[in-house]
Amino acid sequence: MDNYREFTEESEVPAYLEWRKHNPGGFVLNINTWTPTSPMTYIIHSAKRCPSLDSPPLKNRDNPITSDHPKLCSTDIQDLIGRMELKGLPYKLCGCCLEVHTGSLK
């Protein structure tokens, strides 16, 4: 069964880090609401193997989760993709940790 969680508040950072630790084969949909029309707004990452999640930009480093920068996490990548497609939202797979063309792990 899918293990889906939404993390939307700064107070949830410890729970988000625990989710990643306990779901190393899972996926994180990183959302940047500051630029909602950008193709870089919705990016799916590997929960364990992504350097951009482990070392976010300096302005996000202390608070990787805010109401403007939530994370949707799932053990099923198709769940995250389906949620984006259902809403008609663009998304991309991270070029650092996921194969862009096949959706497979690097």
Short mmCIF file of C-alpha atoms in Angstrom, two decimals, residues 43-84:
data_model
loop_
_atom_site.label_atom_id
_atom_site.label_comp_id
_atom_site.label_asym_id
_atom_site.label_seq_id
_atom_site.Cartn_x
_atom_site.Cartn_y
_atom_site.Cartn_z
CA ILE A 43 9.99 18.42 -9.48
CA ILE A 44 9.94 14.78 -8.38
CA HIS A 45 13.07 13.54 -6.61
CA SER A 46 14.29 10.26 -5.15
CA ALA A 47 13.82 10.40 -1.37
CA LYS A 48 17.28 8.98 -0.71
CA ARG A 49 19.48 9.66 -3.70
CA CYS A 50 19.05 13.35 -4.46
CA PRO A 51 21.77 15.90 -3.72
CA SER A 52 19.35 18.79 -4.32
CA LEU A 53 17.17 17.59 -1.42
CA ASP A 54 20.19 17.07 0.82
CA SER A 55 21.73 20.46 -0.02
CA PRO A 56 18.90 22.83 -0.95
CA PRO A 57 19.58 26.41 -2.06
CA LEU A 58 20.92 28.60 0.71
CA LYS A 59 17.65 30.50 1.16
CA ASN A 60 15.81 27.18 1.86
CA ARG A 61 18.52 25.43 3.84
CA ASP A 62 17.22 26.30 7.32
CA ASN A 63 13.55 25.85 6.36
CA PRO A 64 13.21 23.27 3.57
CA ILE A 65 9.46 23.17 4.15
CA THR A 66 7.22 26.22 4.31
CA SER A 67 3.69 26.93 3.14
CA ASP A 68 5.32 28.38 -0.01
CA HIS A 69 7.60 25.36 -0.47
CA PRO A 70 5.68 22.20 0.52
CA LYS A 71 6.73 18.61 -0.08
CA LEU A 72 4.45 15.76 -1.15
CA CYS A 73 5.97 12.36 -0.45
CA SER A 74 4.97 8.91 -1.65
CA THR A 75 6.45 5.45 -1.93
CA ASP A 76 4.81 5.25 -5.38
CA ILE A 77 6.09 7.64 -8.05
CA GLN A 78 2.96 6.97 -10.11
CA ASP A 79 0.88 8.36 -7.25
CA LEU A 80 2.72 11.69 -7.42
CA ILE A 81 2.59 11.76 -11.23
CA GLY A 82 -1.12 10.92 -11.15
CA ARG A 83 -1.83 13.76 -8.72
CA MET A 84 -0.09 16.22 -11.04
#
